[in-house]
Amino acid sequence: MAHAKNHDYHLVEPSPWPFLGGIGAFIMAIGAVGLFRYTQDLDFTLFGIDLAGWGIFAVGTLVVLYVMFGWWRDTVRESLAGDHTPVVQLHLRYGMLLFIASEVMFFVAWFWAFFDASLFTNEAQQFARVEVTGGVWPPEGIQTFDPWHLPLLNTLILLTSGTTVTWAHHSLLHNDRDGLKWGLALTVLLGVLFSLLQAYEYSHAAFSFSGSIYGSTFFMATGFHGFHVIVGTIFLAVCLIRAMAGQFTPEKHFGFEAAAWYWHFVDVVWLFLFASIYVWGAGTPAH
């Protein structure tokens, strides 16, 4: 005879997703190693299978995407079933906050790589760097973007998206369903517009990822931010679908809150990117 539940915690049912997720990530890793070695014209076969193409990596990616869809679908179902008690919701908030904190540290690494290269371009101990950059920043031969054109436009777009997602949140708290849907829809559209403009910007860059410290730090920092914008746009698009299905209430809507927190984090990171890499990086005095 099953024991009656006398606590506020939710004990999940047995799930295949952790196991399948591990398999998918392992296949992705094998495929990525094959791709890296393939770029060096090295043979990489395992039991007669060529792992140096996109096939293995694509299979692993599809498995991971399927796991993500299934796992989050089950989480939504648990919420709709009433399993997300106040205690469970509190711990979900802790988890999201810790995730965002780890993302902050991730971007701190790229920011420091940029500032270390730009502030100490002519340091005697960094003789190899001086040879590459010419002892100035931006390095010799680098034609940077004008921060007051497309980067500024993208900054305004992202800041506007922060106001629309806040509008959606306040609408939800006041049970304004139309405001919630319109705010989310506008935020998703602004996110898509930002990504399209960044792709256009990349296609017109006068420098590449390889060959310079500036290019590598620029594309790593702004590229990963662009990836986060795409993830956040998908996150909010799912929230829009759930909002249209009536799954959020003023009292219970952590899924939307998590998406809004993530989106505001993306906004703040972009402001730092604009101020440092675009503005500071475009005209730092030589050291």
mmCIF file of C-alpha atoms in Angstrom:
data_model
loop_
_atom_site.group_PDB
_atom_site.id
_atom_site.type_symbol
_atom_site.label_atom_id
_atom_site.label_comp_id
_atom_site.label_asym_id
_atom_site.label_seq_id
_atom_site.Cartn_x
_atom_site.Cartn_y
_atom_site.Cartn_z
ATOM 1 C CA MET A 1 0.000 0.000 0.000
ATOM 2 C CA ALA A 2 1.434 3.357 -1.039
ATOM 3 C CA HIS A 3 2.182 5.842 1.700
ATOM 4 C CA ALA A 4 0.248 9.114 1.677
ATOM 5 C CA LYS A 5 2.272 12.196 0.761
ATOM 6 C CA ASN A 6 2.872 14.352 3.822
ATOM 7 C CA HIS A 7 5.440 16.827 2.466
ATOM 8 C CA ASP A 8 5.588 19.707 -0.026
ATOM 9 C CA TYR A 9 8.320 18.238 -2.207
ATOM 10 C CA HIS A 10 7.784 16.594 -5.581
ATOM 11 C CA LEU A 11 9.448 13.240 -6.200
ATOM 12 C CA VAL A 12 9.650 12.826 -9.965
ATOM 13 C CA GLU A 13 8.697 9.626 -11.734
ATOM 14 C CA PRO A 14 11.447 7.473 -13.308
ATOM 15 C CA SER A 15 12.591 9.280 -16.452
ATOM 16 C CA PRO A 16 14.683 8.258 -19.489
ATOM 17 C CA TRP A 17 15.851 11.819 -20.174
ATOM 18 C CA PRO A 18 19.075 11.939 -18.088
ATOM 19 C CA PHE A 19 20.315 8.707 -19.674
ATOM 20 C CA LEU A 20 19.361 9.725 -23.215
ATOM 21 C CA GLY A 21 20.794 13.210 -22.644
ATOM 22 C CA GLY A 22 24.126 11.711 -21.622
ATOM 23 C CA ILE A 23 24.187 9.533 -24.734
ATOM 24 C CA GLY A 24 23.344 12.490 -26.965
ATOM 25 C CA ALA A 25 26.032 14.682 -25.392
ATOM 26 C CA PHE A 26 28.597 11.889 -25.793
ATOM 27 C CA ILE A 27 27.741 11.482 -29.483
ATOM 28 C CA MET A 28 27.996 15.265 -29.942
ATOM 29 C CA ALA A 29 31.432 15.254 -28.292
ATOM 30 C CA ILE A 30 32.684 12.445 -30.538
ATOM 31 C CA GLY A 31 31.367 14.274 -33.597
ATOM 32 C CA ALA A 32 32.949 17.556 -32.483
ATOM 33 C CA VAL A 33 36.345 15.884 -31.996
ATOM 34 C CA GLY A 34 36.003 14.396 -35.468
ATOM 35 C CA LEU A 35 35.238 17.812 -36.936
ATOM 36 C CA PHE A 36 38.204 19.415 -35.181
ATOM 37 C CA ARG A 37 40.567 16.746 -36.459
ATOM 38 C CA TYR A 38 38.996 16.916 -39.904
ATOM 39 C CA THR A 39 39.967 20.583 -40.170
ATOM 40 C CA GLN A 40 43.579 19.485 -39.668
ATOM 41 C CA ASP A 41 43.358 16.914 -42.486
ATOM 42 C CA LEU A 42 43.815 14.051 -40.065
ATOM 43 C CA ASP A 43 42.133 10.679 -40.377
ATOM 44 C CA PHE A 44 39.734 9.903 -37.523
ATOM 45 C CA THR A 45 37.952 6.575 -37.808
ATOM 46 C CA LEU A 46 36.536 4.299 -35.145
ATOM 47 C CA PHE A 47 35.694 0.674 -35.995
ATOM 48 C CA GLY A 48 35.786 1.639 -39.648
ATOM 49 C CA ILE A 49 33.313 4.537 -39.203
ATOM 50 C CA ASP A 50 34.433 7.955 -40.390
ATOM 51 C CA LEU A 51 33.793 10.395 -37.553
ATOM 52 C CA ALA A 52 35.281 13.396 -39.317
ATOM 53 C CA GLY A 53 32.041 14.646 -40.898
ATOM 54 C CA TRP A 54 28.967 16.492 -39.731
ATOM 55 C CA GLY A 55 26.859 13.329 -39.540
ATOM 56 C CA ILE A 56 27.893 12.128 -36.069
ATOM 57 C CA PHE A 57 27.651 15.619 -34.614
ATOM 58 C CA ALA A 58 24.212 16.150 -36.195
ATOM 59 C CA VAL A 59 22.896 12.872 -34.731
ATOM 60 C CA GLY A 60 24.070 13.851 -31.241
ATOM 61 C CA THR A 61 22.548 17.302 -31.616
ATOM 62 C CA LEU A 62 19.180 15.855 -32.624
ATOM 63 C CA VAL A 63 19.217 13.495 -29.633
ATOM 64 C CA VAL A 64 20.008 16.380 -27.254
ATOM 65 C CA LEU A 65 17.250 18.550 -28.779
ATOM 66 C CA TYR A 66 14.767 15.693 -28.435
ATOM 67 C CA VAL A 67 15.752 15.224 -24.775
ATOM 68 C CA MET A 68 15.352 18.954 -24.125
ATOM 69 C CA PHE A 69 11.879 18.944 -25.660
ATOM 70 C CA GLY A 70 10.752 15.836 -23.789
ATOM 71 C CA TRP A 71 12.230 16.820 -20.442
ATOM 72 C CA TRP A 72 10.756 20.334 -20.445
ATOM 73 C CA ARG A 73 7.437 18.979 -21.700
ATOM 74 C CA ASP A 74 7.310 16.685 -18.658
ATOM 75 C CA THR A 75 8.184 19.620 -16.389
ATOM 76 C CA VAL A 76 5.273 21.633 -17.818
ATOM 77 C CA ARG A 77 2.952 18.690 -17.299
ATOM 78 C CA GLU A 78 4.082 18.394 -13.674
ATOM 79 C CA SER A 79 3.313 22.080 -13.168
ATOM 80 C CA LEU A 80 -0.156 21.758 -14.706
ATOM 81 C CA ALA A 81 -0.806 18.706 -12.534
ATOM 82 C CA GLY A 82 -0.166 20.780 -9.385
ATOM 83 C CA ASP A 83 3.155 19.142 -8.476
ATOM 84 C CA HIS A 84 5.001 22.463 -8.322
ATOM 85 C CA THR A 85 4.195 23.454 -4.768
ATOM 86 C CA PRO A 86 5.534 26.727 -3.305
ATOM 87 C CA VAL A 87 8.578 24.840 -2.000
ATOM 88 C CA VAL A 88 9.266 23.321 -5.431
ATOM 89 C CA GLN A 89 8.852 26.722 -7.097
ATOM 90 C CA LEU A 90 11.320 28.238 -4.639
ATOM 91 C CA HIS A 91 13.922 25.632 -5.537
ATOM 92 C CA LEU A 92 13.275 26.167 -9.249
ATOM 93 C CA ARG A 93 14.053 29.841 -8.673
ATOM 94 C CA TYR A 94 17.289 28.917 -6.883
ATOM 95 C CA GLY A 95 18.243 26.716 -9.816
ATOM 96 C CA MET A 96 17.596 29.469 -12.365
ATOM 97 C CA LEU A 97 19.542 32.018 -10.320
ATOM 98 C CA LEU A 98 22.522 29.669 -10.053
ATOM 99 C CA PHE A 99 22.361 29.035 -13.790
ATOM 100 C CA ILE A 100 22.417 32.770 -14.542
ATOM 101 C CA ALA A 101 25.310 33.195 -12.071
ATOM 102 C CA SER A 102 27.291 30.569 -13.992
ATOM 103 C CA GLU A 103 26.505 32.441 -17.221
ATOM 104 C CA VAL A 104 27.834 35.646 -15.665
ATOM 105 C CA MET A 105 31.142 33.912 -14.930
ATOM 106 C CA PHE A 106 31.212 32.568 -18.477
ATOM 107 C CA PHE A 107 31.030 36.052 -19.955
ATOM 108 C CA VAL A 108 33.437 37.479 -17.379
ATOM 109 C CA ALA A 109 36.085 35.198 -18.898
ATOM 110 C CA TRP A 110 35.601 36.649 -22.382
ATOM 111 C CA PHE A 111 35.422 40.209 -21.125
ATOM 112 C CA TRP A 112 38.648 39.794 -19.222
ATOM 113 C CA ALA A 113 40.336 38.239 -22.259
ATOM 114 C CA PHE A 114 39.385 41.357 -24.213
ATOM 115 C CA PHE A 115 40.449 43.844 -21.534
ATOM 116 C CA ASP A 116 43.701 42.013 -20.820
ATOM 117 C CA ALA A 117 44.591 42.213 -24.515
ATOM 118 C CA SER A 118 43.508 45.846 -24.889
ATOM 119 C CA LEU A 119 44.988 47.258 -21.676
ATOM 120 C CA PHE A 120 48.361 45.517 -21.895
ATOM 121 C CA THR A 121 49.074 45.583 -25.605
ATOM 122 C CA ASN A 122 52.643 46.926 -25.278
ATOM 123 C CA GLU A 123 53.795 45.114 -22.134
ATOM 124 C CA ALA A 124 57.351 43.787 -22.345
ATOM 125 C CA GLN A 125 56.399 40.401 -20.912
ATOM 126 C CA GLN A 126 53.813 39.966 -23.670
ATOM 127 C CA PHE A 127 56.351 40.168 -26.504
ATOM 128 C CA ALA A 128 54.458 37.677 -28.675
ATOM 129 C CA ARG A 129 51.312 39.768 -28.339
ATOM 130 C CA VAL A 130 53.224 42.933 -29.223
ATOM 131 C CA GLU A 131 54.490 41.272 -32.404
ATOM 132 C CA VAL A 132 50.939 40.390 -33.420
ATOM 133 C CA THR A 133 49.174 43.628 -32.451
ATOM 134 C CA GLY A 134 51.966 46.077 -33.197
ATOM 135 C CA GLY A 135 51.731 47.326 -29.624
ATOM 136 C CA VAL A 136 48.497 49.234 -30.259
ATOM 137 C CA TRP A 137 44.790 48.586 -29.812
ATOM 138 C CA PRO A 138 42.906 47.945 -32.005
ATOM 139 C CA PRO A 139 45.736 45.923 -33.557
ATOM 140 C CA GLU A 140 47.340 47.127 -36.737
ATOM 141 C CA GLY A 141 45.325 46.213 -39.817
ATOM 142 C CA ILE A 142 42.014 45.838 -37.936
ATOM 143 C CA GLN A 143 39.139 47.940 -39.240
ATOM 144 C CA THR A 144 36.568 47.999 -36.437
ATOM 145 C CA PHE A 145 32.834 48.604 -36.636
ATOM 146 C CA ASP A 146 31.486 52.087 -36.097
ATOM 147 C CA PRO A 147 29.714 51.680 -32.725
ATOM 148 C CA TRP A 148 27.240 54.476 -33.487
ATOM 149 C CA HIS A 149 25.582 52.775 -36.446
ATOM 150 C CA LEU A 150 24.439 49.131 -36.500
ATOM 151 C CA PRO A 151 25.728 48.267 -32.973
ATOM 152 C CA LEU A 152 23.806 51.234 -31.539
ATOM 153 C CA LEU A 153 20.661 50.177 -33.426
ATOM 154 C CA ASN A 154 20.959 46.651 -32.054
ATOM 155 C CA THR A 155 21.442 48.088 -28.571
ATOM 156 C CA LEU A 156 18.219 50.090 -28.860
ATOM 157 C CA ILE A 157 16.376 47.014 -30.189
ATOM 158 C CA LEU A 158 17.490 44.887 -27.258
ATOM 159 C CA LEU A 159 16.693 47.579 -24.694
ATOM 160 C CA THR A 160 13.230 47.952 -26.239
ATOM 161 C CA SER A 161 12.733 44.207 -25.967
ATOM 162 C CA GLY A 162 13.491 44.499 -22.250
ATOM 163 C CA THR A 163 10.622 46.962 -21.871
ATOM 164 C CA THR A 164 8.189 44.781 -23.852
ATOM 165 C CA VAL A 165 8.934 41.679 -21.783
ATOM 166 C CA THR A 166 8.459 43.771 -18.622
ATOM 167 C CA TRP A 167 5.136 44.985 -20.033
ATOM 168 C CA ALA A 168 4.147 41.350 -20.592
ATOM 169 C CA HIS A 169 5.109 40.471 -17.016
ATOM 170 C CA HIS A 170 3.099 43.307 -15.475
ATOM 171 C CA SER A 171 0.161 42.429 -17.720
ATOM 172 C CA LEU A 172 0.262 38.864 -16.440
ATOM 173 C CA LEU A 173 0.365 40.013 -12.813
ATOM 174 C CA HIS A 174 -2.761 42.095 -13.472
ATOM 175 C CA ASN A 175 -4.421 39.264 -15.430
ATOM 176 C CA ASP A 176 -4.318 41.281 -18.656
ATOM 177 C CA ARG A 177 -4.156 38.424 -21.174
ATOM 178 C CA ASP A 178 -4.007 40.626 -24.262
ATOM 179 C CA GLY A 179 -1.130 42.675 -22.839
ATOM 180 C CA LEU A 180 0.715 39.475 -21.958
ATOM 181 C CA LYS A 181 0.398 38.088 -25.476
ATOM 182 C CA TRP A 182 1.261 41.336 -27.244
ATOM 183 C CA GLY A 183 4.241 41.978 -24.993
ATOM 184 C CA LEU A 184 5.622 38.492 -25.580
ATOM 185 C CA ALA A 185 4.961 38.646 -29.330
ATOM 186 C CA LEU A 186 6.780 41.970 -29.663
ATOM 187 C CA THR A 187 9.699 40.681 -27.593
ATOM 188 C CA VAL A 188 10.055 37.616 -29.806
ATOM 189 C CA LEU A 189 9.939 39.774 -32.951
ATOM 190 C CA LEU A 190 12.592 42.131 -31.560
ATOM 191 C CA GLY A 191 14.770 39.149 -30.653
ATOM 192 C CA VAL A 192 14.513 37.794 -34.208
ATOM 193 C CA LEU A 193 15.300 41.244 -35.617
ATOM 194 C CA PHE A 194 18.382 41.513 -33.398
ATOM 195 C CA SER A 195 19.673 38.134 -34.599
ATOM 196 C CA LEU A 196 19.125 39.042 -38.267
ATOM 197 C CA LEU A 197 20.987 42.339 -37.860
ATOM 198 C CA GLN A 198 23.856 40.624 -36.059
ATOM 199 C CA ALA A 199 24.121 38.083 -38.885
ATOM 200 C CA TYR A 200 24.223 40.989 -41.341
ATOM 201 C CA GLU A 201 26.911 42.657 -39.239
ATOM 202 C CA TYR A 202 29.040 39.500 -39.182
ATOM 203 C CA SER A 203 28.768 39.128 -42.965
ATOM 204 C CA HIS A 204 30.256 42.620 -43.384
ATOM 205 C CA ALA A 205 33.055 42.315 -40.811
ATOM 206 C CA ALA A 206 36.428 43.469 -42.119
ATOM 207 C CA PHE A 207 38.246 40.968 -39.871
ATOM 208 C CA SER A 208 37.898 37.261 -39.120
ATOM 209 C CA PHE A 209 37.933 35.036 -36.060
ATOM 210 C CA SER A 210 41.439 33.765 -36.727
ATOM 211 C CA GLY A 211 44.593 35.764 -37.136
ATOM 212 C CA SER A 212 44.155 38.369 -34.399
ATOM 213 C CA ILE A 213 43.395 38.695 -30.712
ATOM 214 C CA TYR A 214 40.774 41.307 -31.547
ATOM 215 C CA GLY A 215 38.876 39.034 -33.914
ATOM 216 C CA SER A 216 38.871 36.045 -31.583
ATOM 217 C CA THR A 217 37.702 37.994 -28.524
ATOM 218 C CA PHE A 218 35.145 39.951 -30.570
ATOM 219 C CA PHE A 219 33.499 36.925 -32.176
ATOM 220 C CA MET A 220 33.651 34.767 -29.041
ATOM 221 C CA ALA A 221 31.980 37.395 -26.833
ATOM 222 C CA THR A 222 29.432 38.756 -29.313
ATOM 223 C CA GLY A 223 28.881 35.339 -30.902
ATOM 224 C CA PHE A 224 28.033 33.640 -27.635
ATOM 225 C CA HIS A 225 25.799 36.563 -26.759
ATOM 226 C CA GLY A 226 24.053 36.122 -30.108
ATOM 227 C CA PHE A 227 23.572 32.442 -29.279
ATOM 228 C CA HIS A 228 22.030 33.437 -25.953
ATOM 229 C CA VAL A 229 19.651 35.796 -27.760
ATOM 230 C CA ILE A 230 18.518 32.924 -29.988
ATOM 231 C CA VAL A 231 18.005 30.675 -26.946
ATOM 232 C CA GLY A 232 16.116 33.447 -25.132
ATOM 233 C CA THR A 233 13.942 34.080 -28.194
ATOM 234 C CA ILE A 234 12.989 30.394 -28.319
ATOM 235 C CA PHE A 235 12.366 30.467 -24.558
ATOM 236 C CA LEU A 236 9.989 33.412 -24.917
ATOM 237 C CA ALA A 237 8.311 31.929 -28.012
ATOM 238 C CA VAL A 238 7.458 28.835 -25.954
ATOM 239 C CA CYS A 239 6.113 31.124 -23.228
ATOM 240 C CA LEU A 240 3.950 32.857 -25.850
ATOM 241 C CA ILE A 241 2.520 29.506 -26.947
ATOM 242 C CA ARG A 242 1.826 28.594 -23.320
ATOM 243 C CA ALA A 243 0.265 32.021 -22.689
ATOM 244 C CA MET A 244 -2.076 31.547 -25.658
ATOM 245 C CA ALA A 245 -3.022 28.167 -24.185
ATOM 246 C CA GLY A 246 -3.865 29.848 -20.861
ATOM 247 C CA GLN A 247 -1.234 27.980 -18.851
ATOM 248 C CA PHE A 248 -0.007 31.007 -16.870
ATOM 249 C CA THR A 249 -1.859 32.610 -13.958
ATOM 250 C CA PRO A 250 -0.997 35.705 -11.902
ATOM 251 C CA GLU A 251 -0.137 33.420 -8.995
ATOM 252 C CA LYS A 252 1.743 30.674 -10.865
ATOM 253 C CA HIS A 253 3.995 31.512 -13.802
ATOM 254 C CA PHE A 254 7.580 30.623 -12.952
ATOM 255 C CA GLY A 255 8.265 29.451 -16.506
ATOM 256 C CA PHE A 256 7.610 32.968 -17.738
ATOM 257 C CA GLU A 257 9.600 34.527 -14.883
ATOM 258 C CA ALA A 258 12.618 32.372 -15.721
ATOM 259 C CA ALA A 259 12.437 33.464 -19.365
ATOM 260 C CA ALA A 260 12.155 37.126 -18.342
ATOM 261 C CA TRP A 261 15.162 36.848 -15.997
ATOM 262 C CA TYR A 262 17.194 35.235 -18.750
ATOM 263 C CA TRP A 263 16.198 37.947 -21.224
ATOM 264 C CA HIS A 264 17.164 40.759 -18.875
ATOM 265 C CA PHE A 265 20.506 39.027 -18.326
ATOM 266 C CA VAL A 266 20.998 39.050 -22.105
ATOM 267 C CA ASP A 267 20.195 42.789 -22.118
ATOM 268 C CA VAL A 268 22.772 43.586 -19.446
ATOM 269 C CA VAL A 269 25.494 41.536 -21.155
ATOM 270 C CA TRP A 270 24.871 43.365 -24.427
ATOM 271 C CA LEU A 271 25.206 46.758 -22.730
ATOM 272 C CA PHE A 272 28.628 45.693 -21.452
ATOM 273 C CA LEU A 273 29.552 44.381 -24.903
ATOM 274 C CA PHE A 274 28.501 47.615 -26.564
ATOM 275 C CA ALA A 275 30.368 49.778 -24.053
ATOM 276 C CA SER A 276 33.555 47.712 -24.008
ATOM 277 C CA ILE A 277 34.090 45.872 -27.281
ATOM 278 C CA TYR A 278 32.350 48.264 -29.669
ATOM 279 C CA VAL A 279 33.045 51.656 -28.075
ATOM 280 C CA TRP A 280 36.201 51.061 -26.016
ATOM 281 C CA GLY A 281 37.629 48.549 -28.477
ATOM 282 C CA ALA A 282 37.158 50.859 -31.431
ATOM 283 C CA GLY A 283 39.390 53.584 -30.071
ATOM 284 C CA THR A 284 41.534 52.541 -27.125
ATOM 285 C CA PRO A 285 44.706 54.654 -26.902
ATOM 286 C CA ALA A 286 47.950 52.816 -27.463
ATOM 287 C CA HIS A 287 49.772 51.659 -24.342
#
